[in-house]
Structures are given as structure tokens and as C-alpha cells.
C-alpha positions as YAML, in Angstrom:
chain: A
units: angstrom
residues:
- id: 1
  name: UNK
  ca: [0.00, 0.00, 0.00]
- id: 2
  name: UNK
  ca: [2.74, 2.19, 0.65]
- id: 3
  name: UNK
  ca: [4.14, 1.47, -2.14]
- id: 4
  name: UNK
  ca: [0.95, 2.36, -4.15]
- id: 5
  name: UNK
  ca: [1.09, 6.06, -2.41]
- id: 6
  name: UNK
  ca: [4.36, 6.75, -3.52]
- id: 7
  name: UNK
  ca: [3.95, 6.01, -6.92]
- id: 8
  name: UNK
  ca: [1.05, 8.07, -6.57]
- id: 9
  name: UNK
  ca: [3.35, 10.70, -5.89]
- id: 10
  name: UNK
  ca: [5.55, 10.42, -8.35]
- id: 11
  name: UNK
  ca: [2.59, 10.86, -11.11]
- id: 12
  name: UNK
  ca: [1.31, 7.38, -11.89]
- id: 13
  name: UNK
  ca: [-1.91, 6.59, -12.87]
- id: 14
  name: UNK
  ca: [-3.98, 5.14, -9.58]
- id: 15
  name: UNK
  ca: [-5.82, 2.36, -11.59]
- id: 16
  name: UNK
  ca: [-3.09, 1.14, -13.14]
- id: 17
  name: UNK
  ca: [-1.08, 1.09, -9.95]
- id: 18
  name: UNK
  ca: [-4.36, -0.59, -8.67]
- id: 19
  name: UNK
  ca: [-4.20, -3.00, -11.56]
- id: 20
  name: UNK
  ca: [-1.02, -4.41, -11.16]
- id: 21
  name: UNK
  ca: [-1.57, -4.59, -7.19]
- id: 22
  name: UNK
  ca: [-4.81, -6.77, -8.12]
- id: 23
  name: UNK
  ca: [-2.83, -8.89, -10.36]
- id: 24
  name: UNK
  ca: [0.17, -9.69, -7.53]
- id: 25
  name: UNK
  ca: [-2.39, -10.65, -5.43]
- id: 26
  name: UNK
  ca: [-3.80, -13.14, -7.99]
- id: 27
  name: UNK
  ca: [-0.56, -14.16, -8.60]
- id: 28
  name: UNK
  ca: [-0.20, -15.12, -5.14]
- id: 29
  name: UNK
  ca: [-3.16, -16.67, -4.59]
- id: 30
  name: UNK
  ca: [-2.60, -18.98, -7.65]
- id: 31
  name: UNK
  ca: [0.57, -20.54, -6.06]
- id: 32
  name: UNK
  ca: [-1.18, -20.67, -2.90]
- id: 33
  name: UNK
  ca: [-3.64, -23.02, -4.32]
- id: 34
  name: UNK
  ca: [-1.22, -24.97, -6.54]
- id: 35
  name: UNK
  ca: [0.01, -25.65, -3.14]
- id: 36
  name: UNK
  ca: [-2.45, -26.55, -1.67]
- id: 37
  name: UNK
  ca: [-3.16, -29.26, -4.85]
- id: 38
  name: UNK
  ca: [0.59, -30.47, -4.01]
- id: 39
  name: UNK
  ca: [-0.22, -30.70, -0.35]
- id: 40
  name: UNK
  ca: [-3.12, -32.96, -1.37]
- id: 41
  name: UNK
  ca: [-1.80, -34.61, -3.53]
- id: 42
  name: UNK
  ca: [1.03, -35.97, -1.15]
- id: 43
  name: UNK
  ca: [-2.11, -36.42, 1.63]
- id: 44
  name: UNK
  ca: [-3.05, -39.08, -1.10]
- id: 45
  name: UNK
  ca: [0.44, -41.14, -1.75]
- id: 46
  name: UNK
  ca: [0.75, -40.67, 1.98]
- id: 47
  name: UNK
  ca: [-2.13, -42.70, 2.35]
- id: 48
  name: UNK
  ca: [-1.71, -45.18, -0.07]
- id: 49
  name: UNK
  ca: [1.66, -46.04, 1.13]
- id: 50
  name: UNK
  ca: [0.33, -46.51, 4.78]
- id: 51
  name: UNK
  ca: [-1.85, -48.46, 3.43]
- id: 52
  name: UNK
  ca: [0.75, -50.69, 1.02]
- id: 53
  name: UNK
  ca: [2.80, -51.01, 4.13]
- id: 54
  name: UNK
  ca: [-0.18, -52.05, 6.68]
- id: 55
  name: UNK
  ca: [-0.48, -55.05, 3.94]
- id: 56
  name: UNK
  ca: [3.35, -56.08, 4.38]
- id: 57
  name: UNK
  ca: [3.09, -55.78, 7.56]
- id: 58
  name: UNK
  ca: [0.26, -58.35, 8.16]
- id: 59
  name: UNK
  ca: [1.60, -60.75, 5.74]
- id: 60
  name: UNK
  ca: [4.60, -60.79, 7.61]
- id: 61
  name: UNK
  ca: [2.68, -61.38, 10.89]
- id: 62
  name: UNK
  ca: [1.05, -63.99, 9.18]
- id: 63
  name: UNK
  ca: [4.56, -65.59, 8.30]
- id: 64
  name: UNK
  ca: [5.95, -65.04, 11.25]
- id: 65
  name: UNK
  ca: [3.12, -66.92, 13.31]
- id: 66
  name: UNK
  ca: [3.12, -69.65, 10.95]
- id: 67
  name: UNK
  ca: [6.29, -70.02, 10.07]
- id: 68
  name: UNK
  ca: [5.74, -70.30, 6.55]
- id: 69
  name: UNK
  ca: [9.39, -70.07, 5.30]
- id: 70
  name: UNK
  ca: [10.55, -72.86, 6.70]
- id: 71
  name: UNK
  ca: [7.71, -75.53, 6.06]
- id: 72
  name: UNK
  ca: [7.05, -77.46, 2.78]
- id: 73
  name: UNK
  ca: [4.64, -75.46, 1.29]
- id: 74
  name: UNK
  ca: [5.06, -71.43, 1.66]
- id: 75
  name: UNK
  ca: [7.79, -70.68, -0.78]
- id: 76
  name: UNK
  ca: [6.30, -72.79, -3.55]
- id: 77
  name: UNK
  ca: [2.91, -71.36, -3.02]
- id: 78
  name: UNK
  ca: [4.22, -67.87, -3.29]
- id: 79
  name: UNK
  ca: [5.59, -68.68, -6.42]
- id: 80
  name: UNK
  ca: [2.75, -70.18, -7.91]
- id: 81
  name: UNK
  ca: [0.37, -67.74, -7.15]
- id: 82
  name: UNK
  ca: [2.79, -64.84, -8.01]
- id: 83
  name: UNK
  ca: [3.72, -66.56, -11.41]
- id: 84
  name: UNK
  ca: [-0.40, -67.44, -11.75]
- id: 85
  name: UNK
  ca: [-1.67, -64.05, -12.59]
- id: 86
  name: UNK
  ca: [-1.87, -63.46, -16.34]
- id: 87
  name: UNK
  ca: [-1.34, -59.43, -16.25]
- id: 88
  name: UNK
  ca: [2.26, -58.86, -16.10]
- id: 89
  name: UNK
  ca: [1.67, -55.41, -14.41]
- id: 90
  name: UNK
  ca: [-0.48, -57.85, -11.27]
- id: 91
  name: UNK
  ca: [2.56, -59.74, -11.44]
- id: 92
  name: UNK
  ca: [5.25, -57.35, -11.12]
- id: 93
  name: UNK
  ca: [3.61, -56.05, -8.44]
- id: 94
  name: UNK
  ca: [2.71, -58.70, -6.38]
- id: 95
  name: UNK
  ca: [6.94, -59.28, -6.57]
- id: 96
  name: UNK
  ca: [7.51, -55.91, -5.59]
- id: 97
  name: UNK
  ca: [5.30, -56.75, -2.09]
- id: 98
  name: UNK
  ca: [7.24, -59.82, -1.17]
- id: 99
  name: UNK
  ca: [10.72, -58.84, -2.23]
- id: 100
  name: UNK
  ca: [11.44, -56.16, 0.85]
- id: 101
  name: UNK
  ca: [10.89, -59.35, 3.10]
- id: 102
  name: UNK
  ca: [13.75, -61.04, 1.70]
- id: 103
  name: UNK
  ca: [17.10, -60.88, 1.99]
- id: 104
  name: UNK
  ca: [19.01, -59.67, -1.06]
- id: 105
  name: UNK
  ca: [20.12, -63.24, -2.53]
- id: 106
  name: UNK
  ca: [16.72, -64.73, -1.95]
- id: 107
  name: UNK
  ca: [15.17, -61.38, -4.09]
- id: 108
  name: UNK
  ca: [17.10, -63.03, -6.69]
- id: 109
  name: UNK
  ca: [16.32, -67.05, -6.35]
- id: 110
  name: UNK
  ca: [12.49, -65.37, -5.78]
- id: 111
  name: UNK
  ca: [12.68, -63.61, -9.30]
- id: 112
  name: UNK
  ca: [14.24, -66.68, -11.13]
- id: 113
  name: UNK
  ca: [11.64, -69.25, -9.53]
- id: 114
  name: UNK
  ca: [8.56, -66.78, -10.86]
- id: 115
  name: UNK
  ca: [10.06, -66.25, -14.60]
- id: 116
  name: UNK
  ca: [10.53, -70.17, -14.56]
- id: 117
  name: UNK
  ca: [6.85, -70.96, -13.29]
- id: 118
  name: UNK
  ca: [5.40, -68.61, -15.97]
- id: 119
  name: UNK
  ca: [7.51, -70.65, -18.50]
- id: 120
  name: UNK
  ca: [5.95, -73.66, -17.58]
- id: 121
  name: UNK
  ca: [2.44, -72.42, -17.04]
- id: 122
  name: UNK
  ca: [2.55, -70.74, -20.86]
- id: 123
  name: UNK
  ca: [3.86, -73.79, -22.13]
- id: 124
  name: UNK
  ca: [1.24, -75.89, -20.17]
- id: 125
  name: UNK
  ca: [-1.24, -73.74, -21.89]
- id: 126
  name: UNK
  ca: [-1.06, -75.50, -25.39]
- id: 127
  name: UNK
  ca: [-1.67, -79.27, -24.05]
- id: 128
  name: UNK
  ca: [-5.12, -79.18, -25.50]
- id: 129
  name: UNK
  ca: [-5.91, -79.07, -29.53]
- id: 130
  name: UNK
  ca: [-9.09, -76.88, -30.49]
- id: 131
  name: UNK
  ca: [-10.53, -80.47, -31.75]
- id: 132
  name: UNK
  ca: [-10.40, -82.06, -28.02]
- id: 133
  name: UNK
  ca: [-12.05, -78.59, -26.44]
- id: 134
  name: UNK
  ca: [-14.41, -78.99, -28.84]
- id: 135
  name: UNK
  ca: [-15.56, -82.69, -28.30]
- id: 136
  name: UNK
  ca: [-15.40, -81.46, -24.36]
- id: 137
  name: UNK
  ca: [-17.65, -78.89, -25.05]
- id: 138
  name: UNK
  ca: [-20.17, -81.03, -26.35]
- id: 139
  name: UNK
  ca: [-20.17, -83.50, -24.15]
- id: 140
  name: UNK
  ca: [-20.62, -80.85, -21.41]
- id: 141
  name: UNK
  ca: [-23.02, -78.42, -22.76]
- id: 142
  name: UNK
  ca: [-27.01, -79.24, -22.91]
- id: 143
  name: UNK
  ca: [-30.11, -79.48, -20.70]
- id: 144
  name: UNK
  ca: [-28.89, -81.49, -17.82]
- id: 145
  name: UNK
  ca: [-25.29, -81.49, -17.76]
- id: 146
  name: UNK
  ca: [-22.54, -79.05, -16.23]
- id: 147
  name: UNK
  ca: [-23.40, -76.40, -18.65]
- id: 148
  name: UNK
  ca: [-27.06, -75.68, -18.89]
- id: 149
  name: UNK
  ca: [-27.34, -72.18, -18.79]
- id: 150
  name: UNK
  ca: [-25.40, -69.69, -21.13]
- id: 151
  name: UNK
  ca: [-24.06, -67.90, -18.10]
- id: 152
  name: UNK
  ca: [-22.51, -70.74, -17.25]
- id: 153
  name: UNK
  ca: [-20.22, -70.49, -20.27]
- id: 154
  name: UNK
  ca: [-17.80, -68.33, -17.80]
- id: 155
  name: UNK
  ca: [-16.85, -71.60, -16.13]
- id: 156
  name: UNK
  ca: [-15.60, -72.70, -19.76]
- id: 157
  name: UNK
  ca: [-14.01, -68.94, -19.94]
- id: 158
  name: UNK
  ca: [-12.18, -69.77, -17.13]
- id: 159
  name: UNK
  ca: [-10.85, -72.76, -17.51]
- id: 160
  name: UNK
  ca: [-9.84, -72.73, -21.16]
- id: 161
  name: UNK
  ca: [-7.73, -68.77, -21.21]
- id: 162
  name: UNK
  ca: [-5.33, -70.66, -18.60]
- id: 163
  name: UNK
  ca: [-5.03, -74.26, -20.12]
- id: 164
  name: UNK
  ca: [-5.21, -73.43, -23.93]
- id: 165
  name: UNK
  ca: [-4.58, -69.88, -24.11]
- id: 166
  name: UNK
  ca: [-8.16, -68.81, -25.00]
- id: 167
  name: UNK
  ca: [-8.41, -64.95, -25.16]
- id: 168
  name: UNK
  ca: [-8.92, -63.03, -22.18]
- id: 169
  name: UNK
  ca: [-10.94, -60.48, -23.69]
- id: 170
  name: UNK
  ca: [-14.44, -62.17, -23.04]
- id: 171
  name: UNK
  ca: [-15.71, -60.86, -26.93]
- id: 172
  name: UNK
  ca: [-12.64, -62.56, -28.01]
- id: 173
  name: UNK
  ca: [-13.58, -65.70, -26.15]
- id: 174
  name: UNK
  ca: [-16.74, -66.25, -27.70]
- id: 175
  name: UNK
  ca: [-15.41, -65.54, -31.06]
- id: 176
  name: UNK
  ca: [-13.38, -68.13, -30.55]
- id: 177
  name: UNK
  ca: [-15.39, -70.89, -29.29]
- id: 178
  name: UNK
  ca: [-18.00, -69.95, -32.02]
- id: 179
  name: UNK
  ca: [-15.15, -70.76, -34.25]
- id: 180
  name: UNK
  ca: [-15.44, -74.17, -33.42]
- id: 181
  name: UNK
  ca: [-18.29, -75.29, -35.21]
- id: 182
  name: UNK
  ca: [-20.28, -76.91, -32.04]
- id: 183
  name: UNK
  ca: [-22.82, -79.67, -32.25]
- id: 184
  name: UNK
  ca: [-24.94, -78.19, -29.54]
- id: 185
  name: UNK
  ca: [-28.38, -76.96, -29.03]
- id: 186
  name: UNK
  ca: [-28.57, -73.21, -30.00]
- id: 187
  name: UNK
  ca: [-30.43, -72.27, -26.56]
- id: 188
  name: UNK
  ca: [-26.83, -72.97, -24.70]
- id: 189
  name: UNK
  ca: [-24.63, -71.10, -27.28]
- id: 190
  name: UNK
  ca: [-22.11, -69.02, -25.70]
- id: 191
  name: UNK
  ca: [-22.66, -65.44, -25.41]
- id: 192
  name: UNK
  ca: [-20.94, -62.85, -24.51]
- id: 193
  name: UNK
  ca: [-23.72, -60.78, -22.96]
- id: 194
  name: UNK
  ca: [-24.14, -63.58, -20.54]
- id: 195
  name: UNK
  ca: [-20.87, -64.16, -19.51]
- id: 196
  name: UNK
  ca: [-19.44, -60.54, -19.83]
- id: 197
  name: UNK
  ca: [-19.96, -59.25, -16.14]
- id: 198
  name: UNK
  ca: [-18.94, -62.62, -13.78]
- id: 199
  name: UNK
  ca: [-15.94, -62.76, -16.20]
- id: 200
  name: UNK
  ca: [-14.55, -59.45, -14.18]
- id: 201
  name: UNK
  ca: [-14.69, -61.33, -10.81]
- id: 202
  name: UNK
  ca: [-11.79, -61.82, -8.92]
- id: 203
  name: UNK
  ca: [-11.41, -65.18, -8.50]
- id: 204
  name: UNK
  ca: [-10.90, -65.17, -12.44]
- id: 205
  name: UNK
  ca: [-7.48, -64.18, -12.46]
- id: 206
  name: UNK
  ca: [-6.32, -67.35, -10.02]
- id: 207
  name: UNK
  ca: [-5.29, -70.48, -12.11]
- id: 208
  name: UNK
  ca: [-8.14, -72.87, -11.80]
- id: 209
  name: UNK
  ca: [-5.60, -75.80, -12.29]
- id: 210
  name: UNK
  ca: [-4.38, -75.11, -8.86]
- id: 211
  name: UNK
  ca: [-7.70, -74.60, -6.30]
- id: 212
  name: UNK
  ca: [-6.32, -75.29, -3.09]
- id: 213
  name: UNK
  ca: [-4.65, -71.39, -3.74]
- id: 214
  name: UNK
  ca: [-7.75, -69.91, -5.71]
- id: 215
  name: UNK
  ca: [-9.37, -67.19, -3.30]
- id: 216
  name: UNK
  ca: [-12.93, -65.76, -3.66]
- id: 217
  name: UNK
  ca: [-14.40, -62.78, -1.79]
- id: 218
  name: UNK
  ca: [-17.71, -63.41, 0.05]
- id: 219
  name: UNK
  ca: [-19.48, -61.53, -2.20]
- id: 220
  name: UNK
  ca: [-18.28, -63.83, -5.11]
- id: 221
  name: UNK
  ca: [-18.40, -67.03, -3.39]
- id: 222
  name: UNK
  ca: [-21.47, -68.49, -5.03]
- id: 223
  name: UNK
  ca: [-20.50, -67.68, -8.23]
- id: 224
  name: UNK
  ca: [-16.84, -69.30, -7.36]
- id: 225
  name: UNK
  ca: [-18.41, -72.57, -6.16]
- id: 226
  name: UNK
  ca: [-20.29, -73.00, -9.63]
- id: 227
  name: UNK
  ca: [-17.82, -72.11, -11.55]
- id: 228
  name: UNK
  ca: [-15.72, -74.52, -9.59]
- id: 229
  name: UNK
  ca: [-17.90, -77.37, -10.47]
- id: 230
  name: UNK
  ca: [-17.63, -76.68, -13.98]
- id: 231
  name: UNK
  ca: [-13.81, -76.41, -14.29]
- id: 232
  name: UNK
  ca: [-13.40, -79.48, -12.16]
- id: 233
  name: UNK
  ca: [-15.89, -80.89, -14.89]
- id: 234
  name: UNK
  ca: [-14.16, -79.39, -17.56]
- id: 235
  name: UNK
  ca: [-10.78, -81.00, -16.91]
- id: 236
  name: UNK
  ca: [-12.20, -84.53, -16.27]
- id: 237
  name: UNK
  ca: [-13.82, -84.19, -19.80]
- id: 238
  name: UNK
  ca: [-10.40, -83.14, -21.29]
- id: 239
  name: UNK
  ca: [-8.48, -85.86, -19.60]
- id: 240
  name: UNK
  ca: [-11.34, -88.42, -21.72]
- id: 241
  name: UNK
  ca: [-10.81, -86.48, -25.35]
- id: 242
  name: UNK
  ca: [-7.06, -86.67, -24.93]
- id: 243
  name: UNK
  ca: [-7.48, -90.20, -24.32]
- id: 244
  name: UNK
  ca: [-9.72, -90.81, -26.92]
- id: 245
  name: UNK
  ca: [-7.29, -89.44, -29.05]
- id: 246
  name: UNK
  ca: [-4.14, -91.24, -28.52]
...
């Protein structure tokens, strides 16, 4: 202000004077709130780190109490479920929250083991020919049997994008298995517009081979126990067209 009265005296037009005191103060203001966005913002990672960290830190409680790293099973099951989920990103990340539990030379044995077990789960994925998932398919689809309902077809989703490679994308899935050239009744053909919601659950991204790790939230638990029944189904039926094939 005092500022303003001496450039008053000096023969300077009051508004503009006024003018650029206006515009200082909007200046001003403008980094105060870009501040307060950062401040915010860092409110937010804070969180989500607590939050990343509360995880670790009950997984390790959970180790600790049952002294998972030195029985039979823990170490294998982290590195089947790790190396289970399809999206690399899951993956990666699910790495990231074990590895600060380790020491550094078990980081590294941890990061071989998964890149091996995705090896041989990709490579497990072509041990069925479209011809025996098609003579499956018809022995399990049809009033009466394991598939009787088109929404039902997201057992088949499941089962068949982790043993044959069958596309994830669900519109993709049903392109495929219309490729097939099914002998079944029309009323059961798979459709996407039945399948496309359940085939966003959970549950679906756990490798149906392996059940005793597949998890389901209580919400989804219905849905997991049918579709449970149909993969178990599923892979019975493929055991009997790769045997009727050799």
C-alpha cells in the first residue's frame, strides 16, 4: 500500500497502480492453491503407502506366526500364485510386495523361480488341440449337464484362457469358441452378454488348475463354487478327449 502512495506521488496513474496490485495478489493466490493441490496430492500417496505397508506388515505377521518359510509349502505357493496371474503389471507387483521381506540373494532365487513358473504355465497352456475342447464342449453343454445355462459359459471362460490360451478379452472368447463349429443346441450357445460381467470377478485371475490357492471374496463365493464345479468338470472331460485321441 505504501508502495501504491508513492507512486502516486511520483505521477502514476492510480488504476493502473491498482491493476497491477490486483494482479500480484492473484498471482499469489494462484501458487497458494497450486500448493495446496501439491499438499493434497502428497495427503493421497501418503495414504496409499500406509496403506501398502499395513499389507506387508500383516503378511509378515502372518509368516511369522506360521512359520511359513521354513515348512514345505510357503515358498512354492508364493511362487505359484505370483507366477499365476496373467497381467504382467499384477505380477510385477505382487513381486515388488514380497521382495522387501527377503534378503538380497533370496530377491534373486524369488525372481528366477517366478520367470521359470510362468515358463511352464505358458507352455502348459497349449496341451489341449481346439478339436479335443471342442468334443469337451459337447459333451458338457445341454439341458442337464454341467453347462445348462449360457451364463454358465464363464466356467468354460475360465478354464480354457489358462489351459489353452483362449483370449482373455471375453468378446474374443466367444469368437473363438463360435469358431469351433459346435454340435450343440442353440439355446446354450455361448454369449458374450451372458458371460461378460462374472468374467470381471476376482477369483478369475487365479489359475483354476491349482484350487487349493484360488481365493474368492464373500461376495463372489457363489458364483466361485459354480464355476468350480464346472472347471473341475471341464478337466475330467479333457483328460477323456485326450485319451480318446491317442
Amino acid at each position: 500500500m505504501t508502495e501504491m502512495i508513492l507512486n502516486q506521488e511520483k505521477g502514476e496513474d492510480p488504476l493502473q497502480v491498482t491493476k497491477a496490485f490486483v494482479a500480484e495478489w492473484m498471482n499469489c493466490l494462484g501458487n497458494v492453491q497450486q500448493m495446496m493441490d501439491e499438499y493434497e496430492q502428497l495427503k493421497q500417496r501418503v495414504a496409499a503407502l500406509e496403506s501398502e505397508n499395513a499389507a506387508l506388515t500383516e503378511t509378515l505377521e502372518q509368516w511369522k506366526n506360521n512359520d511359513e518359510w521354513s515348512n514345505r509349502v510357503t515358498y512354492e505357493n508364493v511362487v505359484e500364485q505370483i507366477a499365476s496371474l496373467e497381467d504382467t503389471a499384477q505380477r510385477d507387483n505382487a513381486r515388488r510386495l514380497i521382495e522387501p521381506l527377503l534378503k538380497r540373494a533370496q530377491v534373486t532365487q524369488l525372481r528366477k523361480d517366478i520367470k521359470r513358473r510362468v515358463k511352464e504355465l505358458n507352455e502348459d497352456g497349449d496341451a489341449f488341440s481346439d478339436k479335443e475342447v471342442a468334443q469337451m464342449l459337447e459333451a458338457c453343454v445341454g439341458k442337464g449337464r454341467v453347462i445348462d445355462a449360457k451364463w454358465k459359459w464363464v466356467g468354460v471362460y475360465w478354464y480354457l484362457r489358462w489351459t489353452c490360451n483362449y483370449p482373455v478379452d471375453a468378446k474374443e472368447f466367444c469368437a473363438k469358441v463360435k469358431s469351433l463349429d459346435l454340435d450343440i443346441p442353440g439355446e446354450y450357445e455361448c454369449s458374450y452378454e451372458s458371460i461378460r460381467k462374472i468374467c470381471t470377478l476376482s477369483f478369475m485371475d487365479y489359475d483354476p488348475r491349482h484350487m487349493e490357492y484360488v481365493r474368492a471374496s464373500k461376495n463372489d463365493q457363489n458364483m466361485f463354487s459354480q464355476c468350480r464345479e464346472i472347471a473341475l468338470k471341464i478337466a475330467a472331460e479333457l483328460g477323456k478327449a485326450r485319451l480318446s485321441q491317442e
